[in-house]
Amino acid sequence: MSDSTMLWPGNAGIDSITVEVIGSALSTIVDQMGKALIRAAYSANIKERRDCSAAIFDTEGYIIAQAQQIPFHLGSLLDITKETLRRVDISTLREGDVFIGNDAYNGGSTHLNDIVFLEPVFQGGRIVAWVANIAHHSDFVDRGHAHIFQEGLRIPPVRLYRSGELQQDVMDLVLLNCQVPHERINDFRAQMAANRLGVQRYQALCVRYGIDTIATASDMLMDYSERKARAGIRRIPDGRYSFQHDFDTSLWPDILSLAVAVEVRDDELWFDFEGCPPQTRSGLNMVFTMLQACVYYVVKTLIDADTPANAGFHRPIHISAPLGSIVNSVAPAAVYSRHDVGQRLIDMMLAAFSQAIPDRVPAGSTGVTVMTMSGVHPGTGRFNVYNESMGGGMGARLTLDGVDGIHVHGTNSANIPVEALESEHPLTVDAYELIQDSGGAGKFRGGMAIRRRLSPVGHEATVNLGGPLNRVPAWGLDGGLPGGLARIELGEGVRPLSGRNGILAAGQMAAAVTSGGGGFGNPKERDRELVRRDLQEGRISDKVAREIYGLD
């Protein structure tokens, strides 16, 4: 229990050890749900990239446990239960009812590719909790993003199963609007299996401890998270800290000015995004729950990573953002690429906090470079979609280099292995490598970017390729230099992309080069042995070693 014991108040009828045990059990359940979904999934996007999450809610729709998977997915989970409760007469719910949803403006998700499965947990004839999981479905491709109606099928929370019986008409409607229906149906089955596991595990917990004990422990866990959050916030010096960033992305022709201000008042935080621009006629926009997910992630990483991820943690955090802005959009704004802005906002919030707690904040990190190739599979005759958001360089820290070729912050997914990519899709991986000199120089070096070069095999492919940090790099801190810029590379004979879109003939190549992380500290202060190691391993060139690091 260590020092956290002091944060547990007395409670008649339940002791703090029991609460800890129940809390660990809840965390284990959501982690098991997430792993079950990954193991059972059909598509590479879920089973290889692990682009999925799971959570448990109390009867009022507040999160009491969330799997440690994709931080951005919290935004897709925050409102799904509450929205369902608003729409449905709770007296009509039965064991085995399952809801499906994905709409960003009706509590279902933060973009349409993230589809949520939600199920009530019954025990003793009444609802005692809800379980949910979310998975990113690589579908709805080759579309426009002027508004959300172009981005795919919008699904408010609706019953997909009633008393355990599949509503085939609802499933048929969903699958008819999917471009890769054989993937969707099998991934949906995996999501159902994950929820079934969550229901069974939660019911077993109720049998062991009793419904009332679990409910009381859940309330205590949320109160505990709130106290831990407030204790962590108190360790940050009071004050107002701000950061502005000129943000670029291949989805928008102009540089957009983003701004954040954070005010620390004793044991509460106030985030102000008043300086952000209006929503755009592109897929860059974020709904408010997505913004909340970004903020909660930042706070958790800074104050105490061990704080249980539940709604109690959110209580001392306040967020203000103009309605109709790019960070708090209203329908029908498109939202597909909301991660472009979200990832930058996370780095910006961290940079603002660096003015108060520089020892806990990394330099700027990679953005989210996305590559999609779609077309008719020459072997099966089915429409095929390869979709991947790629990692790059993590920003360096006060005493550590940034990690190379990794997803950071809000994405936290994996890069698809070459073997899996080529076996799942009619594509050849012509190159998959780290980029020399792409990590920002510093006393501690920024993480290196990735190059992924692909070509379609035996078919013509529609390609969508791009992301942020093409013109404005990830920044360094305390004298560290910025990371390398992202870019796209097109092979011989490939016509220039229009925005992010283009066509590749069979055998033609396109490559994504992601962005590198910023450095931390003066490069001239880097340990000479570390510079020699980087030079020997090809992380930096002779020129950088001499001219920037000053190696003799």
PDB file of C-alpha atoms in Angstrom, residues 146-321:
ATOM      1  CA  ALA A 146     -15.602  18.412 -46.340  1.00  0.00           C
ATOM      2  CA  HIS A 147     -18.209  17.297 -43.786  1.00  0.00           C
ATOM      3  CA  ILE A 148     -18.985  14.187 -41.779  1.00  0.00           C
ATOM      4  CA  PHE A 149     -21.640  12.918 -44.209  1.00  0.00           C
ATOM      5  CA  GLN A 150     -18.802  12.121 -46.636  1.00  0.00           C
ATOM      6  CA  GLU A 151     -16.823  10.121 -44.109  1.00  0.00           C
ATOM      7  CA  GLY A 152     -18.893   6.968 -43.712  1.00  0.00           C
ATOM      8  CA  LEU A 153     -21.963   5.539 -42.019  1.00  0.00           C
ATOM      9  CA  ARG A 154     -23.004   7.409 -38.868  1.00  0.00           C
ATOM     10  CA  ILE A 155     -24.372   5.055 -36.223  1.00  0.00           C
ATOM     11  CA  PRO A 156     -25.951   6.445 -33.057  1.00  0.00           C
ATOM     12  CA  PRO A 157     -26.091   3.911 -30.200  1.00  0.00           C
ATOM     13  CA  VAL A 158     -28.589   1.292 -31.441  1.00  0.00           C
ATOM     14  CA  ARG A 159     -29.299  -2.293 -30.385  1.00  0.00           C
ATOM     15  CA  LEU A 160     -27.389  -4.797 -32.464  1.00  0.00           C
ATOM     16  CA  TYR A 161     -28.419  -7.664 -30.189  1.00  0.00           C
ATOM     17  CA  ARG A 162     -31.661  -8.033 -28.236  1.00  0.00           C
ATOM     18  CA  SER A 163     -31.603 -10.558 -25.406  1.00  0.00           C
ATOM     19  CA  GLY A 164     -28.645 -12.190 -27.071  1.00  0.00           C
ATOM     20  CA  GLU A 165     -30.278 -12.402 -30.510  1.00  0.00           C
ATOM     21  CA  LEU A 166     -28.581 -10.675 -33.426  1.00  0.00           C
ATOM     22  CA  GLN A 167     -30.752  -8.061 -35.128  1.00  0.00           C
ATOM     23  CA  GLN A 168     -29.890  -9.147 -38.634  1.00  0.00           C
ATOM     24  CA  ASP A 169     -31.530  -6.133 -40.284  1.00  0.00           C
ATOM     25  CA  VAL A 170     -29.285  -3.765 -38.290  1.00  0.00           C
ATOM     26  CA  MET A 171     -26.202  -5.818 -39.129  1.00  0.00           C
ATOM     27  CA  ASP A 172     -27.174  -5.900 -42.811  1.00  0.00           C
ATOM     28  CA  LEU A 173     -27.568  -2.117 -42.823  1.00  0.00           C
ATOM     29  CA  VAL A 174     -24.129  -1.621 -41.288  1.00  0.00           C
ATOM     30  CA  LEU A 175     -22.365  -4.127 -43.544  1.00  0.00           C
ATOM     31  CA  LEU A 176     -24.035  -2.727 -46.680  1.00  0.00           C
ATOM     32  CA  ASN A 177     -22.315   0.584 -45.952  1.00  0.00           C
ATOM     33  CA  CYS A 178     -18.894  -0.994 -45.377  1.00  0.00           C
ATOM     34  CA  GLN A 179     -16.371  -1.432 -48.158  1.00  0.00           C
ATOM     35  CA  VAL A 180     -14.718  -4.501 -46.614  1.00  0.00           C
ATOM     36  CA  PRO A 181     -17.709  -6.309 -45.061  1.00  0.00           C
ATOM     37  CA  HIS A 182     -15.986  -9.672 -44.568  1.00  0.00           C
ATOM     38  CA  GLU A 183     -13.445  -7.969 -42.294  1.00  0.00           C
ATOM     39  CA  ARG A 184     -16.100  -6.045 -40.420  1.00  0.00           C
ATOM     40  CA  ILE A 185     -18.282  -9.016 -39.592  1.00  0.00           C
ATOM     41  CA  ASN A 186     -15.329 -10.989 -38.217  1.00  0.00           C
ATOM     42  CA  ASP A 187     -13.991  -8.055 -36.218  1.00  0.00           C
ATOM     43  CA  PHE A 188     -17.497  -7.454 -34.870  1.00  0.00           C
ATOM     44  CA  ARG A 189     -17.531 -11.053 -33.643  1.00  0.00           C
ATOM     45  CA  ALA A 190     -14.230 -10.419 -31.866  1.00  0.00           C
ATOM     46  CA  GLN A 191     -15.704  -7.329 -30.219  1.00  0.00           C
ATOM     47  CA  MET A 192     -18.708  -9.354 -29.089  1.00  0.00           C
ATOM     48  CA  ALA A 193     -16.408 -11.996 -27.613  1.00  0.00           C
ATOM     49  CA  ALA A 194     -14.458  -9.347 -25.720  1.00  0.00           C
ATOM     50  CA  ASN A 195     -17.636  -7.923 -24.208  1.00  0.00           C
ATOM     51  CA  ARG A 196     -18.915 -11.385 -23.292  1.00  0.00           C
ATOM     52  CA  LEU A 197     -15.676 -11.986 -21.401  1.00  0.00           C
ATOM     53  CA  GLY A 198     -16.054  -8.664 -19.607  1.00  0.00           C
ATOM     54  CA  VAL A 199     -19.631  -9.432 -18.586  1.00  0.00           C
ATOM     55  CA  GLN A 200     -18.713 -12.867 -17.254  1.00  0.00           C
ATOM     56  CA  ARG A 201     -15.704 -11.589 -15.315  1.00  0.00           C
ATOM     57  CA  TYR A 202     -17.685  -8.744 -13.760  1.00  0.00           C
ATOM     58  CA  GLN A 203     -20.542 -11.061 -12.799  1.00  0.00           C
ATOM     59  CA  ALA A 204     -18.039 -13.437 -11.164  1.00  0.00           C
ATOM     60  CA  LEU A 205     -16.670 -10.486  -9.183  1.00  0.00           C
ATOM     61  CA  CYS A 206     -20.190  -9.665  -7.994  1.00  0.00           C
ATOM     62  CA  VAL A 207     -20.743 -13.256  -6.892  1.00  0.00           C
ATOM     63  CA  ARG A 208     -17.532 -13.219  -4.900  1.00  0.00           C
ATOM     64  CA  TYR A 209     -17.911  -9.843  -3.162  1.00  0.00           C
ATOM     65  CA  GLY A 210     -21.558  -8.906  -3.575  1.00  0.00           C
ATOM     66  CA  ILE A 211     -23.183  -6.273  -5.778  1.00  0.00           C
ATOM     67  CA  ASP A 212     -23.284  -3.583  -3.108  1.00  0.00           C
ATOM     68  CA  THR A 213     -19.638  -4.106  -2.149  1.00  0.00           C
ATOM     69  CA  ILE A 214     -18.529  -3.777  -5.779  1.00  0.00           C
ATOM     70  CA  ALA A 215     -20.599  -0.603  -6.191  1.00  0.00           C
ATOM     71  CA  THR A 216     -19.207   0.910  -2.994  1.00  0.00           C
ATOM     72  CA  ALA A 217     -15.658  -0.041  -3.939  1.00  0.00           C
ATOM     73  CA  SER A 218     -16.126   1.536  -7.379  1.00  0.00           C
ATOM     74  CA  ASP A 219     -17.256   4.798  -5.787  1.00  0.00           C
ATOM     75  CA  MET A 220     -14.302   4.669  -3.405  1.00  0.00           C
ATOM     76  CA  LEU A 221     -11.900   4.023  -6.276  1.00  0.00           C
ATOM     77  CA  MET A 222     -13.180   7.107  -8.077  1.00  0.00           C
ATOM     78  CA  ASP A 223     -12.830   9.187  -4.910  1.00  0.00           C
ATOM     79  CA  TYR A 224      -9.335   7.765  -4.442  1.00  0.00           C
ATOM     80  CA  SER A 225      -8.352   8.737  -8.002  1.00  0.00           C
ATOM     81  CA  GLU A 226      -9.630  12.234  -7.376  1.00  0.00           C
ATOM     82  CA  ARG A 227      -7.543  12.554  -4.214  1.00  0.00           C
ATOM     83  CA  LYS A 228      -4.441  11.234  -5.965  1.00  0.00           C
ATOM     84  CA  ALA A 229      -5.023  13.641  -8.862  1.00  0.00           C
ATOM     85  CA  ARG A 230      -5.403  16.595  -6.507  1.00  0.00           C
ATOM     86  CA  ALA A 231      -2.298  15.581  -4.567  1.00  0.00           C
ATOM     87  CA  GLY A 232      -0.324  15.427  -7.821  1.00  0.00           C
ATOM     88  CA  ILE A 233      -1.617  18.783  -9.029  1.00  0.00           C
ATOM     89  CA  ARG A 234      -0.525  20.416  -5.767  1.00  0.00           C
ATOM     90  CA  ARG A 235       3.072  19.491  -6.618  1.00  0.00           C
ATOM     91  CA  ILE A 236       2.908  21.753  -9.698  1.00  0.00           C
ATOM     92  CA  PRO A 237       3.679  25.420  -8.925  1.00  0.00           C
ATOM     93  CA  ASP A 238       0.627  27.654  -9.153  1.00  0.00           C
ATOM     94  CA  GLY A 239       0.562  29.900 -12.181  1.00  0.00           C
ATOM     95  CA  ARG A 240      -0.609  30.327 -15.751  1.00  0.00           C
ATOM     96  CA  TYR A 241       1.461  28.666 -18.458  1.00  0.00           C
ATOM     97  CA  SER A 242       0.850  28.978 -22.184  1.00  0.00           C
ATOM     98  CA  PHE A 243       2.191  27.738 -25.499  1.00  0.00           C
ATOM     99  CA  GLN A 244       1.476  28.669 -29.115  1.00  0.00           C
ATOM    100  CA  HIS A 245       2.317  26.577 -32.168  1.00  0.00           C
ATOM    101  CA  ASP A 246       2.142  27.091 -35.918  1.00  0.00           C
ATOM    102  CA  PHE A 247       0.595  23.838 -37.034  1.00  0.00           C
ATOM    103  CA  ASP A 248       0.808  22.418 -40.539  1.00  0.00           C
ATOM    104  CA  THR A 249      -0.744  19.384 -42.174  1.00  0.00           C
ATOM    105  CA  SER A 250      -1.187  18.120 -45.702  1.00  0.00           C
ATOM    106  CA  LEU A 251      -4.953  18.261 -45.132  1.00  0.00           C
ATOM    107  CA  TRP A 252      -4.999  22.060 -45.035  1.00  0.00           C
ATOM    108  CA  PRO A 253      -3.188  24.558 -47.289  1.00  0.00           C
ATOM    109  CA  ASP A 254      -2.476  27.165 -44.622  1.00  0.00           C
ATOM    110  CA  ILE A 255      -0.522  27.181 -41.380  1.00  0.00           C
ATOM    111  CA  LEU A 256      -2.958  27.091 -38.443  1.00  0.00           C
ATOM    112  CA  SER A 257      -2.114  28.834 -35.193  1.00  0.00           C
ATOM    113  CA  LEU A 258      -2.976  26.679 -32.167  1.00  0.00           C
ATOM    114  CA  ALA A 259      -2.812  27.943 -28.590  1.00  0.00           C
ATOM    115  CA  VAL A 260      -3.269  26.535 -25.111  1.00  0.00           C
ATOM    116  CA  ALA A 261      -3.087  28.083 -21.653  1.00  0.00           C
ATOM    117  CA  VAL A 262      -2.994  26.074 -18.444  1.00  0.00           C
ATOM    118  CA  GLU A 263      -3.726  27.588 -15.049  1.00  0.00           C
ATOM    119  CA  VAL A 264      -2.748  25.736 -11.890  1.00  0.00           C
ATOM    120  CA  ARG A 265      -4.753  26.754  -8.828  1.00  0.00           C
ATOM    121  CA  ASP A 266      -3.859  24.746  -5.742  1.00  0.00           C
ATOM    122  CA  ASP A 267      -5.316  21.281  -6.523  1.00  0.00           C
ATOM    123  CA  GLU A 268      -7.193  22.069  -9.751  1.00  0.00           C
ATOM    124  CA  LEU A 269      -6.227  22.624 -13.392  1.00  0.00           C
ATOM    125  CA  TRP A 270      -7.905  24.921 -15.890  1.00  0.00           C
ATOM    126  CA  PHE A 271      -7.212  24.400 -19.602  1.00  0.00           C
ATOM    127  CA  ASP A 272      -8.108  27.194 -21.996  1.00  0.00           C
ATOM    128  CA  PHE A 273      -8.090  26.713 -25.790  1.00  0.00           C
ATOM    129  CA  GLU A 274      -9.574  30.100 -26.613  1.00  0.00           C
ATOM    130  CA  GLY A 275      -6.808  30.867 -29.138  1.00  0.00           C
ATOM    131  CA  CYS A 276      -7.600  27.950 -31.467  1.00  0.00           C
ATOM    132  CA  PRO A 277      -9.115  28.640 -34.911  1.00  0.00           C
ATOM    133  CA  PRO A 278     -12.659  27.875 -36.089  1.00  0.00           C
ATOM    134  CA  GLN A 279     -13.494  24.387 -37.328  1.00  0.00           C
ATOM    135  CA  THR A 280     -12.341  23.698 -40.865  1.00  0.00           C
ATOM    136  CA  ARG A 281     -13.893  22.168 -43.959  1.00  0.00           C
ATOM    137  CA  SER A 282     -11.594  19.162 -43.586  1.00  0.00           C
ATOM    138  CA  GLY A 283     -11.185  16.087 -41.402  1.00  0.00           C
ATOM    139  CA  LEU A 284      -8.989  17.916 -38.860  1.00  0.00           C
ATOM    140  CA  ASN A 285     -11.757  18.797 -36.424  1.00  0.00           C
ATOM    141  CA  MET A 286     -12.098  17.390 -32.914  1.00  0.00           C
ATOM    142  CA  VAL A 287     -15.243  16.893 -30.888  1.00  0.00           C
ATOM    143  CA  PHE A 288     -15.071  17.899 -27.225  1.00  0.00           C
ATOM    144  CA  THR A 289     -14.682  14.345 -25.914  1.00  0.00           C
ATOM    145  CA  MET A 290     -11.556  13.979 -28.061  1.00  0.00           C
ATOM    146  CA  LEU A 291     -10.180  17.145 -26.495  1.00  0.00           C
ATOM    147  CA  GLN A 292     -10.978  15.754 -23.053  1.00  0.00           C
ATOM    148  CA  ALA A 293      -9.056  12.565 -23.855  1.00  0.00           C
ATOM    149  CA  CYS A 294      -5.994  14.608 -24.842  1.00  0.00           C
ATOM    150  CA  VAL A 295      -6.117  16.689 -21.671  1.00  0.00           C
ATOM    151  CA  TYR A 296      -6.649  13.730 -19.338  1.00  0.00           C
ATOM    152  CA  TYR A 297      -3.750  11.871 -20.943  1.00  0.00           C
ATOM    153  CA  VAL A 298      -1.382  14.796 -20.414  1.00  0.00           C
ATOM    154  CA  VAL A 299      -2.352  15.271 -16.783  1.00  0.00           C
ATOM    155  CA  LYS A 300      -2.059  11.572 -15.978  1.00  0.00           C
ATOM    156  CA  THR A 301       1.421  11.303 -17.465  1.00  0.00           C
ATOM    157  CA  LEU A 302       2.625  14.321 -15.524  1.00  0.00           C
ATOM    158  CA  ILE A 303       1.215  13.842 -12.050  1.00  0.00           C
ATOM    159  CA  ASP A 304       1.024  10.093 -11.386  1.00  0.00           C
ATOM    160  CA  ALA A 305       0.933   7.344 -14.001  1.00  0.00           C
ATOM    161  CA  ASP A 306      -0.302   4.870 -11.366  1.00  0.00           C
ATOM    162  CA  THR A 307      -3.514   6.771 -10.651  1.00  0.00           C
ATOM    163  CA  PRO A 308      -6.461   4.522 -11.579  1.00  0.00           C
ATOM    164  CA  ALA A 309      -7.968   5.555 -14.910  1.00  0.00           C
ATOM    165  CA  ASN A 310     -11.536   6.378 -13.939  1.00  0.00           C
ATOM    166  CA  ALA A 311     -13.945   9.297 -13.815  1.00  0.00           C
ATOM    167  CA  GLY A 312     -12.749  10.427 -10.381  1.00  0.00           C
ATOM    168  CA  PHE A 313      -9.439  11.435 -11.914  1.00  0.00           C
ATOM    169  CA  HIS A 314     -11.272  13.869 -14.196  1.00  0.00           C
ATOM    170  CA  ARG A 315     -12.986  15.867 -11.431  1.00  0.00           C
ATOM    171  CA  PRO A 316     -10.276  18.469 -10.675  1.00  0.00           C
ATOM    172  CA  ILE A 317      -9.656  19.144 -14.387  1.00  0.00           C
ATOM    173  CA  HIS A 318     -11.613  21.893 -16.178  1.00  0.00           C
ATOM    174  CA  ILE A 319     -11.570  22.515 -19.929  1.00  0.00           C
ATOM    175  CA  SER A 320     -12.750  25.544 -21.888  1.00  0.00           C
ATOM    176  CA  ALA A 321     -12.849  25.574 -25.686  1.00  0.00           C
TER     177      ALA A 321
END
